[in-house]
């Protein structure tokens, strides 16, 4: 029974990675059903893990895998305990305890979800050890990302829209959410493809048809990312590509990494500046969809760029002045700069400084509950301590990733480390123009688990 339970834990994360991105009920709360499904899968995995640890079962935890297991386990999970402590403190001192525990109606990103995400990461650390498991995980992520990309590509046809002007969101419900998810999926799809091409029989798919399928999947994802028209994810994709390519080429071809990065930055900068100059000279070019998305000067005045600038300016007042927002008094107000206003309370807090201009440039019926900048959101809801814990965990992930990368002995192992580092880099950049949802959060904590997890040098064969 314990062996079946252990296998079921892996089945849980495979099902989650492949199908949660596709789960979308039409309506305003399109992310809430995915949040509920993720929590259900993660808690089911926890129950199965506990069954696998029952007396008389085959040991599967990290503590039973090595004489140094206890020290290794602590080394892996202590960063996660910092996050958990920060989430709990922010909830205890919240201006709205129920919102911080369960999450708001529209997001559900309270303590319940936060702790479930940490459980998800811990279970991956405890069970994801073998090359075969890694290959299955890569394929699950690729499958979910490809099917999501297909829904985005087909969306204009299904809605009778012009695919040249329509910005699809696919099952993610919004173009920028689609782009934010795909920039994290693409590095793992590349890892599956390059791991196969490396010729590692334990990891790679063996037939040519499978390799062509991975190439097709990658192309579909890239096309969907381009069609989303989301500039934040495009910038994030560039950051992820630099990290991924740099890690694979740095040891032997550093000059290619440096030259390629500089050429890409110069080329993109020249393209953007040139298009903006062309639009000013030929106004008709502004009607071309992709050109219009890169018309930064106009966007900063009237488009979504202006919306973000207004939001960021308003939230800047919050995180510098920390105004009271509770009518009956706030006993914890002196701790707001340190612990924030509480998890998922931004909808309450941001109304305190709602800018009148926002009603003219944004849908007045929409509810402003995120700053479209993850850093500002974390500062608002979790304070300086919350932001510091995420910076610590991120630094530890980079350090551990560097150790894994140096210990890697094959291409398949190197791409296994490059993928989560590139995905995190892409997400960190993209999230400065948006915010984390269930699908991206699920991948973020997977990346953290991979980088904090069992060393490649000690993996099970």
Short mmCIF file of C-alpha atoms in Angstrom, two decimals:
data_model
loop_
_atom_site.label_atom_id
_atom_site.label_comp_id
_atom_site.label_asym_id
_atom_site.label_seq_id
_atom_site.Cartn_x
_atom_site.Cartn_y
_atom_site.Cartn_z
CA UNK A 1 0.00 0.00 0.00
CA UNK A 2 2.84 2.40 0.82
CA UNK A 3 4.43 1.91 -2.62
CA UNK A 4 1.13 2.73 -4.27
CA UNK A 5 0.78 5.81 -2.04
CA UNK A 6 4.26 6.97 -2.97
CA UNK A 7 3.53 6.58 -6.67
CA UNK A 8 0.27 8.43 -6.15
CA UNK A 9 2.14 11.43 -4.74
CA UNK A 10 4.02 11.71 -8.02
CA UNK A 11 0.78 11.22 -9.94
CA UNK A 12 -0.62 14.17 -8.01
CA UNK A 13 2.01 16.63 -9.17
CA UNK A 14 1.91 15.28 -12.73
CA UNK A 15 -1.87 15.74 -12.90
CA UNK A 16 -1.60 19.19 -11.36
CA UNK A 17 1.08 20.41 -13.77
CA UNK A 18 -0.65 19.01 -16.84
CA UNK A 19 -4.29 19.88 -16.15
CA UNK A 20 -4.63 22.73 -13.63
CA UNK A 21 -3.60 25.27 -16.32
CA UNK A 22 -6.47 23.98 -18.48
CA UNK A 23 -9.08 24.19 -15.73
CA UNK A 24 -11.06 27.37 -16.31
CA UNK A 25 -14.68 28.11 -15.54
CA UNK A 26 -16.01 31.07 -17.50
CA UNK A 27 -16.64 34.07 -15.29
CA UNK A 28 -14.97 36.79 -13.28
CA UNK A 29 -13.47 34.41 -10.71
CA UNK A 30 -11.66 32.38 -13.36
CA UNK A 31 -8.65 31.73 -11.11
CA UNK A 32 -10.55 30.67 -8.00
CA UNK A 33 -11.53 27.21 -9.38
CA UNK A 34 -7.88 26.53 -10.23
CA UNK A 35 -6.86 27.61 -6.74
CA UNK A 36 -9.36 25.22 -5.19
CA UNK A 37 -8.21 22.38 -7.45
CA UNK A 38 -4.54 23.02 -6.64
CA UNK A 39 -5.24 22.97 -2.90
CA UNK A 40 -7.21 19.75 -3.22
CA UNK A 41 -4.43 18.02 -5.18
CA UNK A 42 -1.68 19.21 -2.83
CA UNK A 43 -3.54 18.12 0.31
CA UNK A 44 -4.35 14.76 -1.27
CA UNK A 45 -0.64 14.34 -2.02
CA UNK A 46 0.12 15.14 1.63
CA UNK A 47 -2.34 12.50 2.83
CA UNK A 48 -0.79 9.91 0.52
CA UNK A 49 2.69 10.90 1.69
CA UNK A 50 1.68 10.34 5.31
CA UNK A 51 0.28 6.92 4.37
CA UNK A 52 3.63 6.09 2.78
CA UNK A 53 5.38 6.92 6.08
CA UNK A 54 3.21 4.66 8.23
CA UNK A 55 5.03 2.04 10.37
CA UNK A 56 6.01 -1.00 8.35
CA UNK A 57 6.06 0.86 5.05
CA UNK A 58 9.08 1.28 2.83
CA UNK A 59 10.95 4.43 3.92
CA UNK A 60 10.70 7.15 1.32
CA UNK A 61 11.41 10.38 3.17
CA UNK A 62 14.69 12.23 3.02
CA UNK A 63 15.42 11.27 6.63
CA UNK A 64 15.57 7.61 5.65
CA UNK A 65 17.70 8.05 2.55
CA UNK A 66 20.99 9.00 4.13
CA UNK A 67 22.81 9.10 7.46
CA UNK A 68 23.07 12.79 6.83
CA UNK A 69 19.36 12.95 6.06
CA UNK A 70 18.32 15.12 8.99
CA UNK A 71 20.99 17.72 8.27
CA UNK A 72 20.23 17.63 4.54
CA UNK A 73 16.50 17.98 5.14
CA UNK A 74 16.97 21.00 7.40
CA UNK A 75 19.33 22.53 4.86
CA UNK A 76 16.64 22.18 2.22
CA UNK A 77 13.55 23.31 4.11
CA UNK A 78 14.74 26.12 6.38
CA UNK A 79 14.15 28.78 3.67
CA UNK A 80 10.58 27.54 3.35
CA UNK A 81 10.09 27.87 7.10
CA UNK A 82 11.00 31.57 6.79
CA UNK A 83 8.27 32.05 4.21
CA UNK A 84 5.76 30.17 6.36
CA UNK A 85 6.62 32.27 9.42
CA UNK A 86 6.24 35.48 7.42
CA UNK A 87 2.85 34.37 6.09
CA UNK A 88 1.61 33.51 9.59
CA UNK A 89 2.82 36.80 11.11
CA UNK A 90 1.21 38.82 8.34
CA UNK A 91 -2.05 36.93 8.90
CA UNK A 92 -2.03 37.31 12.69
CA UNK A 93 -1.66 41.10 12.41
CA UNK A 94 -3.95 41.48 9.38
CA UNK A 95 -6.58 44.18 9.07
CA UNK A 96 -8.96 41.45 7.84
CA UNK A 97 -8.28 38.06 9.40
CA UNK A 98 -10.75 36.12 7.24
CA UNK A 99 -9.36 37.53 4.00
CA UNK A 100 -5.83 36.73 5.11
CA UNK A 101 -6.65 33.18 6.17
CA UNK A 102 -8.86 32.05 3.30
CA UNK A 103 -8.00 34.65 0.68
CA UNK A 104 -10.27 37.17 -0.98
CA UNK A 105 -13.21 36.08 -3.08
CA UNK A 106 -11.49 36.96 -6.35
CA UNK A 107 -7.98 35.63 -5.63
CA UNK A 108 -8.04 33.14 -2.76
CA UNK A 109 -4.38 33.94 -2.07
CA UNK A 110 -4.47 33.79 1.70
CA UNK A 111 -2.61 31.76 4.31
CA UNK A 112 -4.44 28.61 3.27
CA UNK A 113 -3.05 28.77 -0.26
CA UNK A 114 0.39 29.94 0.91
CA UNK A 115 0.86 26.99 3.26
CA UNK A 116 -0.51 24.61 0.63
CA UNK A 117 2.12 25.86 -1.82
CA UNK A 118 4.84 25.21 0.75
CA UNK A 119 3.45 21.69 1.30
CA UNK A 120 3.56 21.21 -2.48
CA UNK A 121 7.24 22.22 -2.52
CA UNK A 122 8.10 19.99 0.46
CA UNK A 123 6.49 16.96 -1.17
CA UNK A 124 8.45 17.57 -4.36
CA UNK A 125 11.66 17.82 -2.32
CA UNK A 126 10.83 14.59 -0.52
CA UNK A 127 9.89 12.52 -3.57
CA UNK A 128 11.49 13.96 -6.73
CA UNK A 129 14.83 12.15 -6.94
CA UNK A 130 15.26 10.02 -10.04
CA UNK A 131 15.98 10.88 -13.69
CA UNK A 132 12.81 9.03 -14.74
CA UNK A 133 10.74 11.21 -12.43
CA UNK A 134 12.36 14.31 -13.84
CA UNK A 135 11.53 13.27 -17.38
CA UNK A 136 7.89 12.64 -16.50
CA UNK A 137 7.68 16.00 -14.76
CA UNK A 138 9.15 17.82 -17.77
CA UNK A 139 6.66 16.15 -20.07
CA UNK A 140 3.73 17.05 -17.76
CA UNK A 141 4.74 20.71 -17.77
CA UNK A 142 5.21 20.63 -21.55
CA UNK A 143 1.81 19.02 -22.05
CA UNK A 144 0.00 21.58 -19.89
CA UNK A 145 1.80 24.48 -21.55
CA UNK A 146 1.21 23.23 -25.07
CA UNK A 147 -2.50 22.56 -24.61
CA UNK A 148 -2.89 25.99 -23.02
CA UNK A 149 -1.04 27.57 -25.96
CA UNK A 150 -3.31 25.73 -28.40
CA UNK A 151 -6.41 27.17 -26.71
CA UNK A 152 -4.91 30.65 -27.09
CA UNK A 153 -4.12 30.16 -30.78
CA UNK A 154 -7.62 28.82 -31.48
CA UNK A 155 -9.38 31.45 -29.38
CA UNK A 156 -9.81 34.11 -32.12
CA UNK A 157 -11.34 31.57 -34.47
CA UNK A 158 -13.72 30.27 -31.78
CA UNK A 159 -14.83 33.80 -30.92
CA UNK A 160 -14.96 35.00 -34.52
CA UNK A 161 -12.25 37.59 -33.86
CA UNK A 162 -9.41 38.79 -36.06
CA UNK A 163 -6.33 36.87 -34.98
CA UNK A 164 -4.11 39.76 -36.15
CA UNK A 165 -5.66 42.17 -33.63
CA UNK A 166 -7.12 39.91 -30.95
CA UNK A 167 -4.94 39.30 -27.89
CA UNK A 168 -5.83 35.81 -26.64
CA UNK A 169 -5.73 34.68 -23.04
CA UNK A 170 -6.53 31.02 -23.62
CA UNK A 171 -7.46 29.11 -20.50
CA UNK A 172 -5.55 31.67 -18.44
CA UNK A 173 -8.32 34.18 -19.12
CA UNK A 174 -6.08 37.17 -19.83
CA UNK A 175 -3.22 37.80 -22.29
CA UNK A 176 -0.71 38.87 -19.66
CA UNK A 177 -1.54 35.86 -17.49
CA UNK A 178 -1.09 33.63 -20.52
CA UNK A 179 2.31 35.19 -21.23
CA UNK A 180 3.35 34.97 -17.58
CA UNK A 181 2.56 31.25 -17.53
CA UNK A 182 4.22 30.45 -20.87
CA UNK A 183 7.53 32.16 -20.03
CA UNK A 184 7.86 29.70 -17.15
CA UNK A 185 6.84 26.69 -19.23
CA UNK A 186 9.17 27.33 -22.18
CA UNK A 187 12.44 26.68 -20.24
CA UNK A 188 11.11 23.30 -19.10
CA UNK A 189 10.05 22.42 -22.65
CA UNK A 190 13.58 23.31 -23.78
CA UNK A 191 14.95 21.12 -21.00
CA UNK A 192 12.84 18.18 -22.18
CA UNK A 193 14.03 18.69 -25.76
CA UNK A 194 17.72 19.19 -24.99
CA UNK A 195 17.73 16.40 -22.41
CA UNK A 196 16.51 14.10 -25.11
CA UNK A 197 19.05 15.32 -27.65
CA UNK A 198 21.82 14.74 -25.11
CA UNK A 199 21.39 11.02 -25.69
CA UNK A 200 20.77 10.04 -22.05
CA UNK A 201 18.77 6.84 -22.42
CA UNK A 202 17.32 7.10 -18.92
CA UNK A 203 15.99 10.58 -19.58
CA UNK A 204 15.35 11.16 -23.23
CA UNK A 205 12.63 10.00 -25.53
CA UNK A 206 14.18 7.67 -28.06
CA UNK A 207 12.26 8.06 -31.27
CA UNK A 208 12.40 10.85 -33.80
CA UNK A 209 8.66 11.41 -33.66
CA UNK A 210 8.86 12.29 -29.98
CA UNK A 211 11.68 14.77 -30.65
CA UNK A 212 9.65 16.40 -33.41
CA UNK A 213 6.67 16.58 -31.04
CA UNK A 214 8.76 18.47 -28.49
CA UNK A 215 9.96 20.89 -31.18
CA UNK A 216 6.36 21.42 -32.29
CA UNK A 217 5.28 21.98 -28.67
CA UNK A 218 8.00 24.60 -28.22
CA UNK A 219 6.97 26.41 -31.40
CA UNK A 220 3.30 26.42 -30.37
CA UNK A 221 4.21 27.91 -27.00
CA UNK A 222 6.38 30.61 -28.57
CA UNK A 223 3.66 31.52 -31.09
CA UNK A 224 1.06 31.80 -28.33
CA UNK A 225 3.44 33.98 -26.30
CA UNK A 226 3.90 36.28 -29.29
CA UNK A 227 0.14 36.46 -29.97
CA UNK A 228 -0.54 37.42 -26.35
CA UNK A 229 1.02 40.81 -27.09
CA UNK A 230 2.13 41.06 -23.45
CA UNK A 231 5.27 43.12 -23.14
CA UNK A 232 6.10 42.17 -19.55
CA UNK A 233 6.23 38.47 -20.42
CA UNK A 234 8.24 39.26 -23.56
CA UNK A 235 10.87 40.96 -21.40
CA UNK A 236 10.68 38.07 -18.95
CA UNK A 237 11.18 35.60 -21.80
CA UNK A 238 14.32 37.45 -22.82
CA UNK A 239 15.66 37.29 -19.26
CA UNK A 240 14.86 33.58 -19.08
CA UNK A 241 16.56 32.93 -22.42
CA UNK A 242 19.72 34.73 -21.28
CA UNK A 243 19.86 32.68 -18.06
CA UNK A 244 19.10 29.39 -19.80
CA UNK A 245 21.57 29.89 -22.63
CA UNK A 246 24.20 31.35 -20.34
CA UNK A 247 24.15 28.36 -18.00
CA UNK A 248 24.53 25.91 -20.87
CA UNK A 249 27.27 27.78 -22.73
CA UNK A 250 29.19 29.64 -20.02
CA UNK A 251 31.79 26.98 -19.26
CA UNK A 252 33.10 26.62 -22.80
CA UNK A 253 31.76 29.57 -24.80
CA UNK A 254 31.53 32.55 -22.48
CA UNK A 255 32.19 35.03 -25.27
CA UNK A 256 29.11 33.78 -27.11
CA UNK A 257 26.97 34.35 -24.00
CA UNK A 258 28.31 37.86 -23.47
CA UNK A 259 28.17 38.83 -27.15
CA UNK A 260 24.74 37.29 -27.63
CA UNK A 261 23.33 39.13 -24.61
CA UNK A 262 24.72 42.47 -25.73
CA UNK A 263 23.58 42.00 -29.33
CA UNK A 264 20.07 41.03 -28.17
CA UNK A 265 19.77 44.05 -25.88
CA UNK A 266 21.09 46.44 -28.52
CA UNK A 267 18.90 44.88 -31.21
CA UNK A 268 15.74 45.04 -29.12
CA UNK A 269 16.49 48.59 -28.01
CA UNK A 270 17.09 49.66 -31.60
CA UNK A 271 13.88 47.96 -32.73
CA UNK A 272 11.76 49.66 -30.07
CA UNK A 273 13.29 53.09 -30.66
CA UNK A 274 13.05 52.68 -34.43
CA UNK A 275 9.40 51.63 -34.30
CA UNK A 276 8.51 54.56 -32.07
CA UNK A 277 10.23 56.96 -34.45
CA UNK A 278 8.47 55.33 -37.40
CA UNK A 279 5.08 55.64 -35.71
CA UNK A 280 5.68 59.35 -35.15
CA UNK A 281 6.65 59.77 -38.80
CA UNK A 282 3.89 57.52 -40.18
CA UNK A 283 0.90 57.54 -37.78
CA UNK A 284 -0.83 54.79 -39.77
CA UNK A 285 1.73 52.32 -38.42
CA UNK A 286 0.09 52.66 -35.00
CA UNK A 287 -2.79 50.52 -36.29
CA UNK A 288 -0.47 47.54 -36.83
CA UNK A 289 -1.02 45.36 -33.71
CA UNK A 290 2.55 44.42 -32.81
CA UNK A 291 3.85 47.89 -33.62
CA UNK A 292 1.11 49.42 -31.50
CA UNK A 293 2.14 47.28 -28.52
CA UNK A 294 5.68 48.67 -28.80
CA UNK A 295 4.60 52.30 -29.09
CA UNK A 296 5.79 53.07 -25.57
CA UNK A 297 5.41 56.84 -25.74
CA UNK A 298 1.72 56.66 -26.60
CA UNK A 299 1.08 53.80 -24.20
CA UNK A 300 2.54 55.80 -21.32
CA UNK A 301 -0.06 58.50 -22.02
CA UNK A 302 -3.25 56.59 -22.78
CA UNK A 303 -2.73 52.80 -22.73
CA UNK A 304 -2.10 50.09 -20.18
CA UNK A 305 1.30 51.61 -19.55
CA UNK A 306 -0.44 54.70 -18.20
CA UNK A 307 -2.65 52.50 -16.03
CA UNK A 308 0.40 50.92 -14.46
CA UNK A 309 2.13 54.24 -13.88
CA UNK A 310 -0.96 55.55 -12.09
CA UNK A 311 -1.25 52.38 -10.02
CA UNK A 312 2.41 52.37 -9.05
CA UNK A 313 2.32 56.01 -8.02
CA UNK A 314 -0.72 55.39 -5.81
CA UNK A 315 0.73 52.27 -4.21
CA UNK A 316 3.99 54.14 -3.68
CA UNK A 317 2.07 56.35 -1.27
CA UNK A 318 0.89 53.27 0.61
CA UNK A 319 4.31 51.70 1.09
CA UNK A 320 5.96 54.98 2.09
CA UNK A 321 3.28 56.58 4.25
CA UNK A 322 1.41 53.52 5.59
CA UNK A 323 -1.90 55.32 6.17
CA UNK A 324 -4.48 53.86 8.59
CA UNK A 325 -7.23 52.03 6.71
CA UNK A 326 -9.31 50.59 9.56
CA UNK A 327 -12.12 52.96 10.64
CA UNK A 328 -12.26 51.69 14.23
CA UNK A 329 -8.52 51.96 14.79
CA UNK A 330 -5.60 49.68 14.03
CA UNK A 331 -3.81 48.23 17.04
CA UNK A 332 -1.04 46.87 14.82
CA UNK A 333 -0.53 50.01 12.77
CA UNK A 334 3.01 50.55 14.06
CA UNK A 335 3.98 47.17 12.53
CA UNK A 336 2.59 47.83 9.06
CA UNK A 337 5.97 48.77 7.52
CA UNK A 338 7.38 45.49 8.82
CA UNK A 339 4.47 43.05 8.40
CA UNK A 340 2.17 44.82 5.95
CA UNK A 341 -1.60 45.01 6.09
CA UNK A 342 -2.18 41.27 5.77
CA UNK A 343 -2.36 38.62 3.06
CA UNK A 344 -4.81 39.34 0.24
CA UNK A 345 -6.01 42.61 1.77
CA UNK A 346 -4.88 44.81 -1.13
CA UNK A 347 -8.47 45.38 -2.30
CA UNK A 348 -9.18 47.04 1.05
CA UNK A 349 -5.93 48.98 1.27
CA UNK A 350 -5.70 50.31 -2.28
CA UNK A 351 -9.14 51.89 -2.11
CA UNK A 352 -7.64 54.22 0.49
CA UNK A 353 -5.60 55.95 -2.22
CA UNK A 354 -7.76 55.23 -5.27
CA UNK A 355 -6.62 57.73 -7.95
CA UNK A 356 -9.52 59.49 -9.74
CA UNK A 357 -7.66 59.25 -13.04
CA UNK A 358 -7.90 55.47 -12.89
CA UNK A 359 -11.66 55.63 -13.41
CA UNK A 360 -11.11 57.37 -16.75
CA UNK A 361 -8.39 55.13 -18.17
CA UNK A 362 -9.49 51.78 -16.72
CA UNK A 363 -12.84 50.00 -16.58
CA UNK A 364 -14.63 51.80 -13.71
CA UNK A 365 -16.50 48.59 -12.89
CA UNK A 366 -13.31 46.62 -12.22
CA UNK A 367 -11.97 46.16 -8.71
CA UNK A 368 -8.41 47.30 -8.08
CA UNK A 369 -6.85 44.64 -5.89
CA UNK A 370 -3.35 44.33 -7.33
CA UNK A 371 -0.68 46.89 -8.23
CA UNK A 372 0.46 44.94 -11.30
CA UNK A 373 3.86 44.86 -9.62
CA UNK A 374 4.64 41.90 -7.38
CA UNK A 375 7.20 43.82 -5.33
CA UNK A 376 4.72 46.55 -4.43
CA UNK A 377 2.03 43.98 -3.64
CA UNK A 378 4.34 42.05 -1.30
CA UNK A 379 5.39 45.26 0.47
CA UNK A 380 1.76 46.26 0.91
CA UNK A 381 0.47 42.94 2.20
CA UNK A 382 3.54 41.43 3.89
CA UNK A 383 5.75 44.42 4.58
CA UNK A 384 9.52 44.65 4.56
CA UNK A 385 9.86 41.34 6.43
CA UNK A 386 7.86 39.50 3.79
CA UNK A 387 9.90 40.99 0.96
CA UNK A 388 13.13 40.15 2.82
CA UNK A 389 12.13 36.49 3.24
CA UNK A 390 11.44 36.16 -0.48
CA UNK A 391 14.81 37.75 -1.27
CA UNK A 392 16.53 35.29 1.09
CA UNK A 393 14.77 32.29 -0.45
CA UNK A 394 15.59 33.56 -3.93
CA UNK A 395 19.25 34.00 -3.02
CA UNK A 396 19.41 30.52 -1.51
CA UNK A 397 17.80 29.07 -4.65
CA UNK A 398 20.42 30.75 -6.83
CA UNK A 399 23.22 29.49 -4.57
CA UNK A 400 21.87 25.95 -4.49
CA UNK A 401 21.27 26.06 -8.24
CA UNK A 402 24.90 27.04 -8.74
CA UNK A 403 25.99 24.06 -6.63
CA UNK A 404 23.75 21.70 -8.61
CA UNK A 405 25.00 23.15 -11.89
CA UNK A 406 28.63 22.63 -10.91
CA UNK A 407 27.85 19.04 -9.84
CA UNK A 408 26.03 18.20 -13.08
CA UNK A 409 27.79 15.57 -15.18
CA UNK A 410 25.64 15.50 -18.31
CA UNK A 411 23.60 17.76 -20.55
CA UNK A 412 20.34 16.35 -19.18
CA UNK A 413 21.43 17.29 -15.65
CA UNK A 414 22.56 20.75 -16.68
CA UNK A 415 19.29 21.58 -18.44
CA UNK A 416 17.42 20.25 -15.39
CA UNK A 417 19.06 23.01 -13.32
CA UNK A 418 18.99 25.66 -16.05
CA UNK A 419 15.22 25.30 -16.53
CA UNK A 420 14.05 26.32 -13.02
CA UNK A 421 16.63 29.10 -12.79
CA UNK A 422 15.53 30.48 -16.17
CA UNK A 423 11.85 30.10 -15.30
CA UNK A 424 12.31 31.96 -12.02
CA UNK A 425 14.28 34.72 -13.75
CA UNK A 426 11.53 35.11 -16.35
CA UNK A 427 8.85 35.17 -13.65
CA UNK A 428 10.62 37.72 -11.46
CA UNK A 429 10.93 40.10 -14.41
CA UNK A 430 7.42 39.48 -15.73
CA UNK A 431 5.84 39.83 -12.28
CA UNK A 432 7.04 43.44 -12.05
CA UNK A 433 4.30 44.20 -14.60
CA UNK A 434 1.65 41.76 -13.33
CA UNK A 435 1.16 39.40 -10.39
CA UNK A 436 1.30 35.73 -9.54
CA UNK A 437 -1.71 33.48 -10.10
CA UNK A 438 -2.30 29.80 -9.32
CA UNK A 439 -0.57 28.38 -12.39
CA UNK A 440 2.51 30.58 -12.12
CA UNK A 441 2.63 30.13 -8.34
CA UNK A 442 2.52 26.36 -8.79
CA UNK A 443 5.53 26.55 -11.10
CA UNK A 444 7.38 29.00 -8.85
CA UNK A 445 7.22 26.61 -5.91
CA UNK A 446 8.17 23.70 -8.16
CA UNK A 447 11.28 25.63 -9.20
CA UNK A 448 12.09 26.35 -5.56
CA UNK A 449 11.69 22.65 -4.70
CA UNK A 450 13.96 21.58 -7.56
CA UNK A 451 16.69 24.03 -6.60
CA UNK A 452 16.51 23.28 -2.88
CA UNK A 453 16.04 19.57 -3.48
CA UNK A 454 18.18 16.47 -3.45
CA UNK A 455 21.67 17.04 -4.94
CA UNK A 456 22.26 15.57 -8.37
CA UNK A 457 25.40 13.89 -7.04
CA UNK A 458 23.28 11.94 -4.52
CA UNK A 459 20.30 11.16 -6.72
CA UNK A 460 18.77 7.71 -6.86
CA UNK A 461 19.69 5.69 -9.90
#
